[in-house]
Coordinates of C-alpha atoms in Angstrom, one line a residue:
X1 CA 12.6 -2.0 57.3
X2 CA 14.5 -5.0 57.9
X3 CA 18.0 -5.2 56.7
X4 CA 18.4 -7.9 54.3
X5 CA 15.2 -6.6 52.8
X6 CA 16.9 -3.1 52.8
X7 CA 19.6 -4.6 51.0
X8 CA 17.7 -6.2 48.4
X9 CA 15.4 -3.3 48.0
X10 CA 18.2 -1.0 47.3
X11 CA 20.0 -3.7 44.9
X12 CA 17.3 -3.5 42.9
X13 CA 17.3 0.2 42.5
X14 CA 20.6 0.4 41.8
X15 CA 20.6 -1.9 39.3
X16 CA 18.4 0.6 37.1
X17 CA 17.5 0.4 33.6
X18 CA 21.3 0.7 32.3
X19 CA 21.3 -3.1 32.6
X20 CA 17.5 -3.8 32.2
X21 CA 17.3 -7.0 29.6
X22 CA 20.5 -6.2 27.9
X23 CA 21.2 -7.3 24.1
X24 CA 22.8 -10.3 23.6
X25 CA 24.5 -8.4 20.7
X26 CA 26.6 -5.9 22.9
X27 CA 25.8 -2.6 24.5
X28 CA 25.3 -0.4 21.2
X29 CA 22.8 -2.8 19.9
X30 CA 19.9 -0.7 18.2
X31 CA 18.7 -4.2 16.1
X32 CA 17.8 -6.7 18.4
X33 CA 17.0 -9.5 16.4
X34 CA 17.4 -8.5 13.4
X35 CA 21.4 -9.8 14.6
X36 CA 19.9 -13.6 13.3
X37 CA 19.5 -12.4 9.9
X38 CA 21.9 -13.0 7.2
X39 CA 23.5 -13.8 3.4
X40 CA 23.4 -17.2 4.2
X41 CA 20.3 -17.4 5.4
X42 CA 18.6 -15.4 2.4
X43 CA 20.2 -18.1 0.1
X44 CA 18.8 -20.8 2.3
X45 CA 15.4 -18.7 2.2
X46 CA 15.4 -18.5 -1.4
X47 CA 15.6 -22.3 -2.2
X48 CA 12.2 -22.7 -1.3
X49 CA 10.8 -20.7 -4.0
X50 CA 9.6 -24.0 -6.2
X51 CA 6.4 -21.9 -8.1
X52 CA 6.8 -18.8 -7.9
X53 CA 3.6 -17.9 -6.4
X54 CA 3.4 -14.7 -4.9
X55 CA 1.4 -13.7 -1.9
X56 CA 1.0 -10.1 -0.3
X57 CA 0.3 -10.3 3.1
X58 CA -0.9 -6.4 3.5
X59 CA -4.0 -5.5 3.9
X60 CA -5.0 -2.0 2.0
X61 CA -5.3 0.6 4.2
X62 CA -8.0 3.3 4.1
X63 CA -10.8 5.3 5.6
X64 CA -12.3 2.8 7.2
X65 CA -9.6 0.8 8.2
X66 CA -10.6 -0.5 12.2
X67 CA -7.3 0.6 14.2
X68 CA -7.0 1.1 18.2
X69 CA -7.8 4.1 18.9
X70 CA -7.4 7.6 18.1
X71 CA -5.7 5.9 15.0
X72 CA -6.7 6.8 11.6
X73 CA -6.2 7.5 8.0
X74 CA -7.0 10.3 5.8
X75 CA -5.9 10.8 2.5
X76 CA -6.1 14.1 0.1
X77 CA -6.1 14.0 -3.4
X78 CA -4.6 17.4 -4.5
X79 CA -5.1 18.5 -8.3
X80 CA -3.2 21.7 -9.6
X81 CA -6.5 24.0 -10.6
X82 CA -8.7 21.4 -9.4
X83 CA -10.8 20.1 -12.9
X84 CA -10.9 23.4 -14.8
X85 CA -7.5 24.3 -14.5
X86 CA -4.7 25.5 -16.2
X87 CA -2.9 22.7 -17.7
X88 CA 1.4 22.9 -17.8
X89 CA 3.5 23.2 -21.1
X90 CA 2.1 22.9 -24.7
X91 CA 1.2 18.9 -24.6
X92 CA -1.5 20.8 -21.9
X93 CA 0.1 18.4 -18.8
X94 CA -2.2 17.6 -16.1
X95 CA -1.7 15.3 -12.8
X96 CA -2.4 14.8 -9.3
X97 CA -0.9 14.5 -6.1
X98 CA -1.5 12.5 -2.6
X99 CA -1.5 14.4 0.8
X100 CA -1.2 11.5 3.2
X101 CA -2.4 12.2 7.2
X102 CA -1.7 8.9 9.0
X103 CA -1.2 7.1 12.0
X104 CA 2.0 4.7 11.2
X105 CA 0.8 2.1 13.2
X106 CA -2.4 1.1 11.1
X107 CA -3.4 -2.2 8.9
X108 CA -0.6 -4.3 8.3
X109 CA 2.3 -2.7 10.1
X110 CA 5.9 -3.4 11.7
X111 CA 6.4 -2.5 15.3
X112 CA 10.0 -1.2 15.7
X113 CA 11.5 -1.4 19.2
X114 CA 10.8 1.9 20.2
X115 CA 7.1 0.9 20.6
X116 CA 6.9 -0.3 23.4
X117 CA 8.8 -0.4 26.6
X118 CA 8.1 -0.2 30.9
X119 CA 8.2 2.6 33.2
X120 CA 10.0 4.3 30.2
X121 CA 12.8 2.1 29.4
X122 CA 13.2 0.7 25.9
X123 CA 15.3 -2.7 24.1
X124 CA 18.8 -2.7 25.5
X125 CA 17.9 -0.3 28.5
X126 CA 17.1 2.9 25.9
X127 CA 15.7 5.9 28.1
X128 CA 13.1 7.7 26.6
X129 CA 14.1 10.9 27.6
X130 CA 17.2 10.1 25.7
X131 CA 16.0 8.8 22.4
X132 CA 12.5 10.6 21.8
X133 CA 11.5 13.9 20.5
X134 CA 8.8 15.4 18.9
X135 CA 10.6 15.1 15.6
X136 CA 11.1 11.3 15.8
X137 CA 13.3 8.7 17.6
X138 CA 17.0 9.3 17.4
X139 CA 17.7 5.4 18.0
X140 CA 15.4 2.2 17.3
X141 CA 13.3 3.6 14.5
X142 CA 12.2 2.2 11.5
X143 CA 14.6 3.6 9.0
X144 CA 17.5 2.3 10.7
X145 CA 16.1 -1.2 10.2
X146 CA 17.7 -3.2 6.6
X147 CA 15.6 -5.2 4.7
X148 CA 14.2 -8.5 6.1
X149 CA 14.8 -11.0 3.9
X150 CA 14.4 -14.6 5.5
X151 CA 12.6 -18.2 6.0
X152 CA 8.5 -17.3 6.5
X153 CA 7.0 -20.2 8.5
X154 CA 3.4 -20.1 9.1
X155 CA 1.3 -22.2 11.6
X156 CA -2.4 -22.5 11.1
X157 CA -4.0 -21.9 14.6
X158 CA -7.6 -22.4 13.3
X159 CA -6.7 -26.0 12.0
X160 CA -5.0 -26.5 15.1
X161 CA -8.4 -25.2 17.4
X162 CA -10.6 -26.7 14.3
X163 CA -12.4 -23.2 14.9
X164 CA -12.2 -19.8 12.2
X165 CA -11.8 -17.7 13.6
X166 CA -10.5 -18.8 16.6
X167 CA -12.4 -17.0 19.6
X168 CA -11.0 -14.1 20.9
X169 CA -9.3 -14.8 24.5
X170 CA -7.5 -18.2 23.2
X171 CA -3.7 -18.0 23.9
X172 CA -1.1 -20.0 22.3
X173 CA 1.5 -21.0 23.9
X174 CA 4.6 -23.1 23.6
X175 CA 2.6 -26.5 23.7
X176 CA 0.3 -25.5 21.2
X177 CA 3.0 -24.1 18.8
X178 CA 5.2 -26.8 19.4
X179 CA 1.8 -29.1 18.5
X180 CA 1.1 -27.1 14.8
X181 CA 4.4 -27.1 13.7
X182 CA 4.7 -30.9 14.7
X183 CA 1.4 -31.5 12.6
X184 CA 2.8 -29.6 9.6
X185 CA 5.9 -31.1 9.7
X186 CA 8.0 -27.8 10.0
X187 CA 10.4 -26.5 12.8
X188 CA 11.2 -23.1 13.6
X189 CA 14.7 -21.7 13.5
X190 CA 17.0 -18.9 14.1
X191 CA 16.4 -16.0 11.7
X192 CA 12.7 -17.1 10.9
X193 CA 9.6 -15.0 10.5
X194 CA 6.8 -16.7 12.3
X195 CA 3.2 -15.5 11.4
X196 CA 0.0 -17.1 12.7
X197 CA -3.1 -17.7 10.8
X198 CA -6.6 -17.7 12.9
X199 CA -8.9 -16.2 10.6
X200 CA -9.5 -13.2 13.0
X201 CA -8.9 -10.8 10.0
X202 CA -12.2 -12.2 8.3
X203 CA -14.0 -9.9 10.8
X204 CA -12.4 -6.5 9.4
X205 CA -14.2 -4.8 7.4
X206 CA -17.7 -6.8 8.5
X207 CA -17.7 -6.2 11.8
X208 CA -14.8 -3.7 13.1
X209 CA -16.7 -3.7 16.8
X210 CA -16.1 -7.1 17.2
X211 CA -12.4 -7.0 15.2
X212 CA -11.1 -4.5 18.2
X213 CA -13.1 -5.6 21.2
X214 CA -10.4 -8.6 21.2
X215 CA -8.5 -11.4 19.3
X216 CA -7.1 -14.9 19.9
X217 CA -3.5 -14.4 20.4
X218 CA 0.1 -15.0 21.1
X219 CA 0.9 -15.4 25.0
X220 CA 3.6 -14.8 27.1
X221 CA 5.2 -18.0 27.5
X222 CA 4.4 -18.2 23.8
X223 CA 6.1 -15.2 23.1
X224 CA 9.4 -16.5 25.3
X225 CA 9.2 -19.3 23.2
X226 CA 9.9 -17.9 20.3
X227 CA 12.3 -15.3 21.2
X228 CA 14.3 -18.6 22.9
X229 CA 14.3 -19.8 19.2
X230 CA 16.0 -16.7 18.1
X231 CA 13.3 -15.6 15.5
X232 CA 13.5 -12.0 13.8
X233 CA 9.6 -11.6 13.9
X234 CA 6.3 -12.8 14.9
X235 CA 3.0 -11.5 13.0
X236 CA -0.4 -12.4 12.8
X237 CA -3.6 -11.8 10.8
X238 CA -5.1 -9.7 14.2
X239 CA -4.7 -6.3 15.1
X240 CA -2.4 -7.0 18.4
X241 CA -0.5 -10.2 17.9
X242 CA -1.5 -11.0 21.6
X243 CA -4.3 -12.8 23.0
X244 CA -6.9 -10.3 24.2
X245 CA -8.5 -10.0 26.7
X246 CA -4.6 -10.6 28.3
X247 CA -4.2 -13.6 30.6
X248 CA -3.2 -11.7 33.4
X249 CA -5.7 -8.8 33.5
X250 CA -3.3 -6.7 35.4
X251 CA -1.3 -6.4 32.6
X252 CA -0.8 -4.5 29.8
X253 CA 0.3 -6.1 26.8
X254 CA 2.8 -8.3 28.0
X255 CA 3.9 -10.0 24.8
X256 CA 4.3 -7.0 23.1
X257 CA 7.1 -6.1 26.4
X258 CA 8.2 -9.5 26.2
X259 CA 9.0 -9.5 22.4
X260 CA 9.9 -5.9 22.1
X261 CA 11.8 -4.6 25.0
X262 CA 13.2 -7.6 26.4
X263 CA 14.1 -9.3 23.4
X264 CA 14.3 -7.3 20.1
X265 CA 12.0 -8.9 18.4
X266 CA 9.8 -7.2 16.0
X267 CA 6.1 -7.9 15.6
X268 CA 3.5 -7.5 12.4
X269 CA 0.0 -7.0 13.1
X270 CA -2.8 -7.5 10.6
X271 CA -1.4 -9.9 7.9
X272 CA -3.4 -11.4 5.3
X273 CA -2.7 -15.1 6.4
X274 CA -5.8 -16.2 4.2
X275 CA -4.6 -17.1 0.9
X276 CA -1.2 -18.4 2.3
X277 CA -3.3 -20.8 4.8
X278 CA -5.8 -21.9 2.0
X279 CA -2.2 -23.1 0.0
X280 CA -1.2 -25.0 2.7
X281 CA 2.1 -22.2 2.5
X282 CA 3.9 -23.2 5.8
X283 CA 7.4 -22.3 4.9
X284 CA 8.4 -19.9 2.1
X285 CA 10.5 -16.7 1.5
X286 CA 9.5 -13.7 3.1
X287 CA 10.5 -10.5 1.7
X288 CA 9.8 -6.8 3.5
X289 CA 11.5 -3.6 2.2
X290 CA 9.9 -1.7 4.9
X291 CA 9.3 2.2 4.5
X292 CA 12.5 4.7 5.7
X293 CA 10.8 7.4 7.5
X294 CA 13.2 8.5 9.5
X295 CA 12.9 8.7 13.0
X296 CA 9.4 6.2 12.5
X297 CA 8.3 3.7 15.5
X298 CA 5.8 1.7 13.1
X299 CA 5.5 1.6 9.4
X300 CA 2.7 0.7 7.4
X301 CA 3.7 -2.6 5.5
X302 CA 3.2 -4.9 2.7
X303 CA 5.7 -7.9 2.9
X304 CA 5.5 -10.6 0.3
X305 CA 5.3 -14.3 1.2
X306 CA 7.1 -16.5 -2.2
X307 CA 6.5 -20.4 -2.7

């Protein structure tokens, strides 16, 4: 081996995951972008609630729910005695309970930064081996996270490619959402939730083959984009945020590396976009109390858009 190329070689092995992408928010940093949120800007948020409209943008979650696979859902509903029973006390009592068995990752969800990482390194260089057990994650899971109260923007990508859905294996990039956002007359700043509208949800539900087999999507200069604009999130109303099939077939999901593990910021998969998009809703305040399972890499969700 030559020896400069030694040298480099080596430099770059030595340089090991302690210092791969670290946070801009110090060396403890478990919240990645999360950092941008704040009082101020939940008062700033809340002055754009002019009528009170509220819009859920979770999907319901069941059965039949199309999710990448093994994922799934199965729900037991548990009745003391079953029918017949015995009832309890002397106003004869009866009720039910739920038995839950889910993936967390599944319809409309959060992925925390423990999702996903490369060759085994995490946000702000977390090992695996030193943060994951069998029990849950011991750092960057979900029920660490406060609530994400904020500025919502939403940019209609089917107006924008005057297609809905938009075709699965269309990327958006920086030009295209510098274009929307120019065309609806709103900008993007630091502590925002961005969310993307294509209409590639409209296929759940009628045709899950064709919902999984691929989706329009965020790409990766997209996703540096955003992160550059110091956003806390970036959802869409498809199962993987990202363009699929990926632009660079080699890899595998980029933008959620990108977005995740180099820059702490959190992505939302499957949100109902539709009713927002139909209002012509591009800014408003988005509200998430997210579930506090402790030690949880995803969480099913159901933030509230408010106009």
């Amino acid at each position: 081996m030559r020896p400069l190329l030694f040298i480099l070689v080596l430099a770059a092995v030595s340089a090991g995951a302690e210092d791969w992408y670290p946070s801009r928010h110090g060396a403890d940093d478990t919240l990645g972008a999360i950092n941008f949120l704040s009082p101020e800007k939940v008062v700033q948020a809340a002055g754009l609630v002019k009528t009170g409209q509220a819009y859920p943008l979770g999907v319901v979650t069941g059965w039949e729910s199309p999710a990448y696979p093994p994922r799934h859902y199965a729900i037991t509903i548990i009745q003391p005695g079953q029918d017949t029973g015995p009832t309890m006390g002397s106003n004869r009592a009866t009720g039910h309970d739920d038995l839950l068995y889910t993936w967390m990752g599944i319809g409309s969800q959060i992925d925390g930064l423990g999702h996903l990482g490369a060759d085994h390194v995490y946000y702000n260089g977390h090992r695996a081996k030193d943060f994951v057990t069998p029990r849950g994650l011991t750092a960057l899971s979900i029920d660490k996270l406060p609530p994400i109260v904020t500025r919502g923007v939403l940019l209609d990508m089917a107006a924008h490619y005057g297609e809905h859905p938009v075709p699965a294996g269309t990327a958006f990039n920086a030009a295209e959402i510098q274009a929307r956002a120019e065309a609806q007359g709103v900008t993007i700043g630091r502590g925002d939730v961005v969310l993307f509208h294509t209409g590639w949800l409209n296929h759940s539900g009628v045709d899950n083959a064709t919902f999984m087999a691929g989706e329009p999507g965020l790409g990766v200069d997209g996703a540096r984009y955003l992160a550059g604009l110091d956003v806390v999130a970036v959802g869409s109303d498809t199962w993987g945020l990202e363009v699929i099939p990926h632009e660079n077939p080699e890899l595998a999901f980029p933008v959620h590396v990108e977005l995740l593990a180099k820059n702490g910021v959190y992505i939302l998969e499957n949100m109902d976009t539709r009713a927002l998009a139909a209002d012509e809703g591009w800014e408003f305040l988005f509200v998430l109390g997210q579930p506090r399972f402790e030690g949880a890499v995803q969480a099913v969700i159901n933030p509230v858009a408010i106009r």
